[in-house]
Coordinates of N, CA and C in Angstrom, one line a residue:
X1 N 0.8 -1.2 0.0 CA 0.0 0.0 0.0 C 0.9 1.3 0.0
X2 N 2.0 1.2 0.6 CA 2.9 2.4 0.7 C 3.4 2.8 -0.7
X3 N 3.6 1.9 -1.6 CA 4.0 2.3 -2.9 C 2.9 3.0 -3.6
X4 N 1.6 2.6 -3.4 CA 0.5 3.3 -4.0 C 0.3 4.7 -3.4
X5 N 0.6 4.8 -2.1 CA 0.5 6.1 -1.5 C 1.5 7.1 -2.1
X6 N 2.8 6.6 -2.3 CA 3.8 7.5 -2.8 C 3.4 7.9 -4.2
X7 N 2.9 7.0 -5.0 CA 2.5 7.3 -6.4 C 1.3 8.3 -6.4
X8 N 0.4 8.1 -5.5 CA -0.8 9.0 -5.4 C -0.5 10.4 -4.9
X9 N 0.5 10.5 -4.0 CA 0.9 11.7 -3.4 C 1.8 12.6 -4.3
X10 N 2.3 12.0 -5.3 CA 3.2 12.7 -6.3 C 2.4 13.9 -6.9
X11 N 3.1 15.0 -7.2 CA 2.4 16.1 -7.9 C 1.9 15.7 -9.3
X12 N 2.6 14.7 -9.9 CA 2.3 14.2 -11.2 C 1.4 13.0 -11.2
X13 N 0.7 12.8 -10.0 CA -0.1 11.6 -9.9 C -1.2 11.6 -10.9
X14 N -1.4 10.4 -11.5 CA -2.5 10.3 -12.5 C -3.8 9.9 -11.7
X15 N -4.9 10.0 -12.3 CA -6.1 9.6 -11.7 C -6.1 8.1 -11.4
X16 N -5.4 7.3 -12.3 CA -5.3 5.9 -12.1 C -4.5 5.6 -10.8
X17 N -3.4 6.3 -10.6 CA -2.6 6.1 -9.4 C -3.3 6.4 -8.1
X18 N -4.1 7.5 -8.2 CA -4.9 7.9 -7.0 C -6.0 6.9 -6.7
X19 N -6.6 6.4 -7.8 CA -7.6 5.4 -7.6 C -7.1 4.1 -7.0
X20 N -5.9 3.7 -7.5 CA -5.2 2.5 -7.0 C -5.0 2.6 -5.5
X21 N -4.5 3.8 -5.1 CA -4.3 4.0 -3.6 C -5.6 4.0 -2.9
X22 N -6.6 4.6 -3.4 CA -7.9 4.6 -2.7 C -8.4 3.2 -2.6
X23 N -8.3 2.4 -3.6 CA -8.7 1.0 -3.6 C -7.9 0.2 -2.6
X24 N -6.6 0.4 -2.5 CA -5.8 -0.4 -1.6 C -6.1 0.1 -0.2
X25 N -6.4 1.3 0.1 CA -6.7 1.8 1.4 C -8.1 1.3 1.8
X26 N -9.0 1.3 0.9 CA -10.4 0.7 1.2 C -10.3 -0.8 1.6
X27 N -9.5 -1.5 0.8 CA -9.3 -2.9 1.1 C -8.7 -3.1 2.5
X28 N -7.7 -2.3 2.8 CA -7.0 -2.4 4.1 C -8.0 -2.1 5.3
X29 N -8.8 -1.0 5.1 CA -9.8 -0.7 6.1 C -10.8 -1.8 6.3
X30 N -11.2 -2.4 5.2 CA -12.2 -3.5 5.3 C -11.6 -4.7 6.1
X31 N -10.3 -5.0 5.8 CA -9.6 -6.1 6.5 C -9.3 -5.8 8.0
X32 N -9.0 -4.5 8.3 CA -8.6 -4.1 9.6 C -9.5 -2.9 10.1
X33 N -10.8 -3.2 10.3 CA -11.7 -2.1 10.7 C -11.4 -1.4 12.0
X34 N -10.6 -2.0 12.8 CA -10.2 -1.3 14.1 C -9.0 -0.4 13.9
X35 N -8.4 -0.3 12.8 CA -7.2 0.6 12.6 C -7.7 2.0 12.3
X36 N -7.7 2.8 13.4 CA -8.3 4.2 13.4 C -7.6 5.1 12.4
X37 N -6.3 5.0 12.3 CA -5.6 5.9 11.4 C -5.9 5.6 10.0
X38 N -6.0 4.4 9.6 CA -6.4 4.0 8.3 C -7.8 4.5 7.9
X39 N -8.7 4.4 8.9 CA -10.1 4.8 8.7 C -10.1 6.4 8.5
X40 N -9.3 7.1 9.3 CA -9.2 8.5 9.2 C -8.6 8.9 7.8
X41 N -7.6 8.3 7.4 CA -7.0 8.6 6.1 C -8.0 8.3 4.9
X42 N -8.7 7.1 5.1 CA -9.6 6.8 4.0 C -10.8 7.8 3.9
X43 N -11.3 8.3 5.1 CA -12.3 9.3 5.1 C -11.8 10.6 4.4
X44 N -10.5 10.9 4.6 CA -9.9 12.1 4.0 C -9.9 11.9 2.5
X45 N -9.5 10.7 2.0 CA -9.5 10.4 0.6 C -10.9 10.5 0.0
X46 N -11.9 10.0 0.7 CA -13.3 10.0 0.3 C -13.8 11.5 0.2
X47 N -13.4 12.3 1.1 CA -13.9 13.7 1.1 C -13.2 14.4 -0.1
X48 N -11.9 14.2 -0.3 CA -11.3 14.8 -1.5 C -12.0 14.4 -2.8
X49 N -12.3 13.1 -2.9 CA -13.0 12.6 -4.1 C -14.4 13.3 -4.2
X50 N -15.1 13.3 -3.1 CA -16.4 14.0 -3.2 C -16.3 15.4 -3.5
X51 N -15.4 16.1 -3.0 CA -15.2 17.6 -3.3 C -14.8 17.7 -4.8
X52 N -14.0 16.8 -5.3 CA -13.7 16.9 -6.7 C -14.9 16.6 -7.6
X53 N -15.7 15.6 -7.2 CA -17.0 15.4 -8.0 C -17.9 16.6 -8.0
X54 N -18.0 17.2 -6.8 CA -18.9 18.4 -6.7 C -18.4 19.5 -7.6
X55 N -17.0 19.7 -7.6 CA -16.5 20.8 -8.4 C -16.7 20.5 -9.9
X56 N -16.9 19.3 -10.3 CA -17.2 18.9 -11.7 C -18.7 18.9 -12.0
X57 N -19.5 19.4 -11.0 CA -20.9 19.4 -11.1 C -21.5 18.0 -11.2
X58 N -20.9 17.0 -10.6 CA -21.4 15.7 -10.5 C -21.9 15.5 -9.1
X59 N -22.9 16.3 -8.8 CA -23.5 16.5 -7.4 C -24.1 15.2 -6.9
X60 N -24.8 14.4 -7.7 CA -25.4 13.2 -7.3 C -24.4 12.2 -6.8
X61 N -23.3 12.1 -7.6 CA -22.2 11.2 -7.2 C -21.5 11.7 -5.9
X62 N -21.3 13.0 -5.8 CA -20.7 13.6 -4.6 C -21.6 13.3 -3.4
X63 N -22.9 13.4 -3.6 CA -23.8 13.2 -2.4 C -23.6 11.7 -1.9
X64 N -23.5 10.8 -2.8 CA -23.3 9.4 -2.4 C -22.1 9.2 -1.6
X65 N -21.0 9.9 -2.0 CA -19.7 9.7 -1.3 C -19.8 10.4 0.1
X66 N -20.4 11.6 0.1 CA -20.6 12.4 1.4 C -21.4 11.5 2.4
X67 N -22.5 10.9 1.9 CA -23.3 10.1 2.7 C -22.6 8.9 3.3
X68 N -21.7 8.3 2.4 CA -20.9 7.2 2.9 C -19.9 7.6 4.0
X69 N -19.4 8.8 3.9 CA -18.5 9.3 5.0 C -19.3 9.5 6.2
X70 N -20.5 10.1 6.1 CA -21.4 10.4 7.3 C -21.9 9.1 7.9
X71 N -22.1 8.0 7.1 CA -22.5 6.8 7.7 C -21.4 6.3 8.7
X72 N -20.1 6.4 8.3 CA -19.0 6.0 9.1 C -18.7 7.0 10.2
X73 N -18.9 8.3 10.0 CA -18.6 9.3 10.9 C -19.7 10.4 10.9
X74 N -20.8 10.2 11.6 CA -22.0 11.1 11.6 C -21.7 12.5 12.0
X75 N -20.6 12.8 12.7 CA -20.3 14.1 13.2 C -19.3 14.8 12.3
X76 N -19.0 14.3 11.1 CA -18.0 14.9 10.2 C -18.6 16.2 9.6
X77 N -18.1 17.3 10.1 CA -18.6 18.6 9.6 C -18.3 18.9 8.2
X78 N -17.2 18.5 7.7 CA -16.8 18.8 6.3 C -17.8 18.0 5.4
X79 N -18.1 16.8 5.7 CA -19.0 16.0 4.9 C -20.4 16.6 5.0
X80 N -20.8 17.1 6.1 CA -22.1 17.7 6.3 C -22.2 18.9 5.4
X81 N -21.2 19.8 5.4 CA -21.2 21.0 4.6 C -21.2 20.6 3.1
X82 N -20.4 19.6 2.7 CA -20.3 19.2 1.3 C -21.6 18.7 0.8
X83 N -22.3 17.8 1.7 CA -23.6 17.3 1.3 C -24.6 18.4 1.1
X84 N -24.6 19.3 2.1 CA -25.6 20.4 2.0 C -25.4 21.2 0.7
X85 N -24.1 21.5 0.4 CA -23.8 22.3 -0.8 C -24.1 21.5 -2.1
X86 N -23.8 20.3 -2.1 CA -24.1 19.5 -3.3 C -25.6 19.3 -3.5
X87 N -26.3 19.1 -2.4 CA -27.8 18.9 -2.5 C -28.5 20.2 -3.0
X88 N -27.9 21.4 -2.5 CA -28.5 22.6 -2.9 C -28.3 22.9 -4.4
X89 N -27.3 22.2 -5.0 CA -27.1 22.4 -6.5 C -28.0 21.6 -7.3
X90 N -28.7 20.6 -6.7 CA -29.6 19.7 -7.4 C -30.9 20.4 -7.7
X91 N -31.3 21.3 -6.9 CA -32.6 22.0 -7.0 C -32.3 23.5 -7.0
X92 N -32.9 24.2 -7.9 CA -32.7 25.7 -8.0 C -33.8 26.4 -7.4
X93 N -33.4 27.5 -6.8 CA -34.4 28.4 -6.2 C -35.0 29.4 -7.2
X94 N -36.1 30.0 -6.8 CA -36.7 31.1 -7.6 C -35.7 32.3 -7.8
X95 N -35.0 32.6 -6.7 CA -34.0 33.6 -6.7 C -32.9 33.4 -7.7
X96 N -32.4 32.1 -7.8 CA -31.4 31.8 -8.7 C -32.0 32.0 -10.2
X97 N -33.2 31.5 -10.4 CA -33.8 31.6 -11.7 C -34.0 33.1 -12.1
X98 N -34.3 34.0 -11.2 CA -34.5 35.4 -11.5 C -33.1 36.0 -11.8
X99 N -32.0 35.4 -11.5 CA -30.7 36.0 -11.8 C -30.3 35.7 -13.2
X100 N -31.0 34.8 -14.0 CA -30.7 34.5 -15.3 C -31.2 35.6 -16.3
X101 N -30.4 36.1 -17.1 CA -30.8 37.2 -18.1 C -30.6 36.7 -19.5
X102 N -31.4 37.3 -20.4 CA -31.3 37.1 -21.8 C -29.9 37.5 -22.2
X103 N -29.3 36.6 -23.1 CA -28.0 36.9 -23.6 C -26.9 36.2 -22.9
X104 N -27.2 35.6 -21.7 CA -26.1 34.9 -20.9 C -25.7 33.7 -21.7
X105 N -24.4 33.3 -21.5 CA -23.9 32.1 -22.2 C -24.2 30.9 -21.3
X106 N -24.0 29.7 -21.9 CA -24.2 28.5 -21.1 C -23.3 28.4 -19.9
X107 N -22.1 28.9 -20.1 CA -21.1 29.0 -19.0 C -21.6 29.9 -17.9
X108 N -22.2 31.0 -18.2 CA -22.8 31.9 -17.2 C -23.9 31.2 -16.4
X109 N -24.8 30.5 -17.1 CA -25.9 29.8 -16.5 C -25.4 28.7 -15.6
X110 N -24.4 28.0 -16.1 CA -23.8 26.9 -15.3 C -23.2 27.4 -14.1
X111 N -22.6 28.6 -14.1 CA -22.0 29.1 -12.9 C -23.1 29.5 -11.8
X112 N -24.2 29.8 -12.3 CA -25.3 30.2 -11.3 C -26.1 29.0 -10.9
X113 N -26.5 28.1 -11.9 CA -27.5 27.0 -11.6 C -26.8 25.7 -11.5
X114 N -25.5 25.6 -12.0 CA -24.8 24.3 -12.2 C -25.3 23.7 -13.5
X115 N -24.6 22.7 -13.9 CA -24.9 22.0 -15.2 C -26.2 21.2 -14.9
X116 N -27.0 21.0 -15.9 CA -28.2 20.1 -15.7 C -27.8 18.7 -15.5
X117 N -28.6 17.9 -14.8 CA -28.4 16.5 -14.6 C -28.3 15.8 -15.9
X118 N -27.4 14.8 -16.1 CA -27.3 14.1 -17.4 C -28.7 13.6 -17.8
X119 N -29.0 13.9 -19.1 CA -30.3 13.5 -19.6 C -31.4 14.6 -19.5
X120 N -31.1 15.7 -18.9 CA -32.0 16.7 -18.7 C -31.8 17.9 -19.6
X121 N -31.4 17.6 -20.8 CA -31.2 18.6 -21.8 C -31.8 18.1 -23.1
X122 N -32.1 19.0 -24.0 CA -32.7 18.7 -25.3 C -32.1 19.7 -26.3
X123 N -31.7 19.1 -27.5 CA -31.1 20.0 -28.5 C -31.9 19.8 -29.8
X124 N -32.2 20.9 -30.5 CA -32.9 20.9 -31.8 C -32.0 21.7 -32.8
X125 N -31.5 21.0 -33.8 CA -30.8 21.7 -34.8 C -31.7 22.1 -36.0
X126 N -31.6 23.3 -36.3 CA -32.4 23.9 -37.4 C -31.4 24.3 -38.5
X127 N -31.9 24.7 -39.6 CA -31.0 25.1 -40.7 C -30.0 26.2 -40.3
X128 N -30.5 27.2 -39.7 CA -29.6 28.3 -39.4 C -29.3 28.5 -37.9
X129 N -29.8 27.6 -37.0 CA -29.6 27.9 -35.6 C -29.7 26.5 -34.8
X130 N -29.2 26.5 -33.6 CA -29.3 25.4 -32.7 C -30.0 25.9 -31.5
X131 N -31.1 25.2 -31.1 CA -31.8 25.5 -29.9 C -31.5 24.4 -28.9
X132 N -31.2 24.8 -27.7 CA -30.9 23.8 -26.6 C -31.7 24.2 -25.4
X133 N -32.3 23.3 -24.7 CA -33.0 23.5 -23.5 C -32.3 22.7 -22.3
X134 N -32.2 23.4 -21.2 CA -31.6 22.8 -20.0 C -32.8 22.8 -19.0
X135 N -33.0 21.7 -18.3 CA -34.1 21.6 -17.4 C -33.5 21.3 -16.0
X136 N -34.2 21.9 -15.0 CA -33.7 21.8 -13.6 C -34.9 21.6 -12.7
X137 N -34.7 20.8 -11.6 CA -35.7 20.7 -10.6 C -35.7 22.0 -9.8
X138 N -36.8 22.5 -9.3 CA -36.8 23.6 -8.5 C -37.1 23.2 -7.0
X139 N -36.8 24.1 -6.1 CA -37.0 23.8 -4.7 C -38.5 23.6 -4.4
X140 N -39.4 24.0 -5.3 CA -40.8 23.8 -5.1 C -41.3 22.4 -5.7
X141 N -40.4 21.7 -6.4 CA -40.7 20.5 -6.9 C -41.1 20.5 -8.4
X142 N -41.2 21.7 -9.0 CA -41.5 21.9 -10.4 C -40.3 21.7 -11.2
X143 N -40.4 21.8 -12.6 CA -39.3 21.8 -13.5 C -39.2 23.1 -14.2
X144 N -38.0 23.7 -14.1 CA -37.7 25.0 -14.7 C -36.9 24.7 -16.0
X145 N -37.0 25.6 -17.0 CA -36.3 25.4 -18.3 C -35.6 26.7 -18.6
X146 N -34.4 26.5 -19.1 CA -33.6 27.6 -19.7 C -33.4 27.3 -21.2
X147 N -33.7 28.2 -22.1 CA -33.6 27.9 -23.5 C -32.4 28.8 -24.1
X148 N -31.6 28.1 -24.9 CA -30.5 28.8 -25.5 C -30.6 28.7 -27.0
X149 N -30.3 29.8 -27.7 CA -30.2 29.9 -29.1 C -28.8 30.1 -29.5
X150 N -28.1 29.2 -30.1 CA -26.7 29.3 -30.5 C -25.8 29.7 -29.2
X151 N -26.2 29.0 -28.1 CA -25.3 29.2 -26.9 C -25.7 30.3 -26.0
X152 N -26.7 31.1 -26.3 CA -27.1 32.3 -25.5 C -28.5 32.1 -25.1
X153 N -28.8 32.5 -23.8 CA -30.2 32.5 -23.3 C -31.1 33.4 -24.1
X154 N -32.3 32.8 -24.5 CA -33.3 33.7 -25.2 C -34.6 33.6 -24.4
X155 N -34.7 32.6 -23.5 CA -36.0 32.5 -22.8 C -35.8 31.5 -21.6
X156 N -36.6 31.7 -20.6 CA -36.6 30.8 -19.4 C -38.0 30.7 -18.9
X157 N -38.3 29.5 -18.3 CA -39.6 29.4 -17.6 C -39.4 28.8 -16.3
X158 N -40.2 29.3 -15.3 CA -40.1 28.8 -14.0 C -40.8 27.4 -13.8
X159 N -41.8 27.2 -14.6 CA -42.5 25.9 -14.5 C -42.8 25.4 -15.9
X160 N -41.9 24.6 -16.4 CA -42.0 24.0 -17.7 C -42.9 22.7 -17.6
X161 N -43.6 22.4 -18.7 CA -44.4 21.2 -18.7 C -43.7 20.1 -19.4
X162 N -42.4 20.3 -19.7 CA -41.6 19.2 -20.3 C -41.4 18.0 -19.4
X163 N -41.4 16.8 -20.0 CA -41.1 15.6 -19.3 C -39.7 15.3 -19.5
X164 N -38.8 15.3 -18.5 CA -37.4 15.1 -18.7 C -36.9 14.1 -17.7
X165 N -35.8 13.4 -18.0 CA -35.1 12.5 -17.1 C -35.9 11.3 -16.8
X166 N -36.9 10.9 -17.7 CA -37.7 9.8 -17.4 C -37.3 8.6 -18.3

């Protein structure tokens, strides 16, 4: 396991090397559940992974990892904060929707609302333009839609009737 740790700790560490270390550490913790330092290090690795997933807008995946950490350590404040932040990115508030303006780019919208859940987009190519719709769950349980024409917002609805993600 130590050789995996050295490879994973290197500034040039590849994702494969980091994953091999995480897998070796997980295996060690499963074989030696009483080893408190190994559990602590493994939780740290899990939190780093969850934070990375959240930074990539893979909030559902991050939530699963944060919950796994909280199952093992219910008082872990970093996992609680991460879980709360990731969960808040899954549903958008009315205030967030009101901050979307005509002409914003997809990058601007993603910065405010996050990227939509995979499968919650629709694209229509026309002869002279491309129309794309991004759908989001709202905090009220409705579905909001943001519409882009050639990458810029041209319309938004707080309550879309579209069936998405089904």
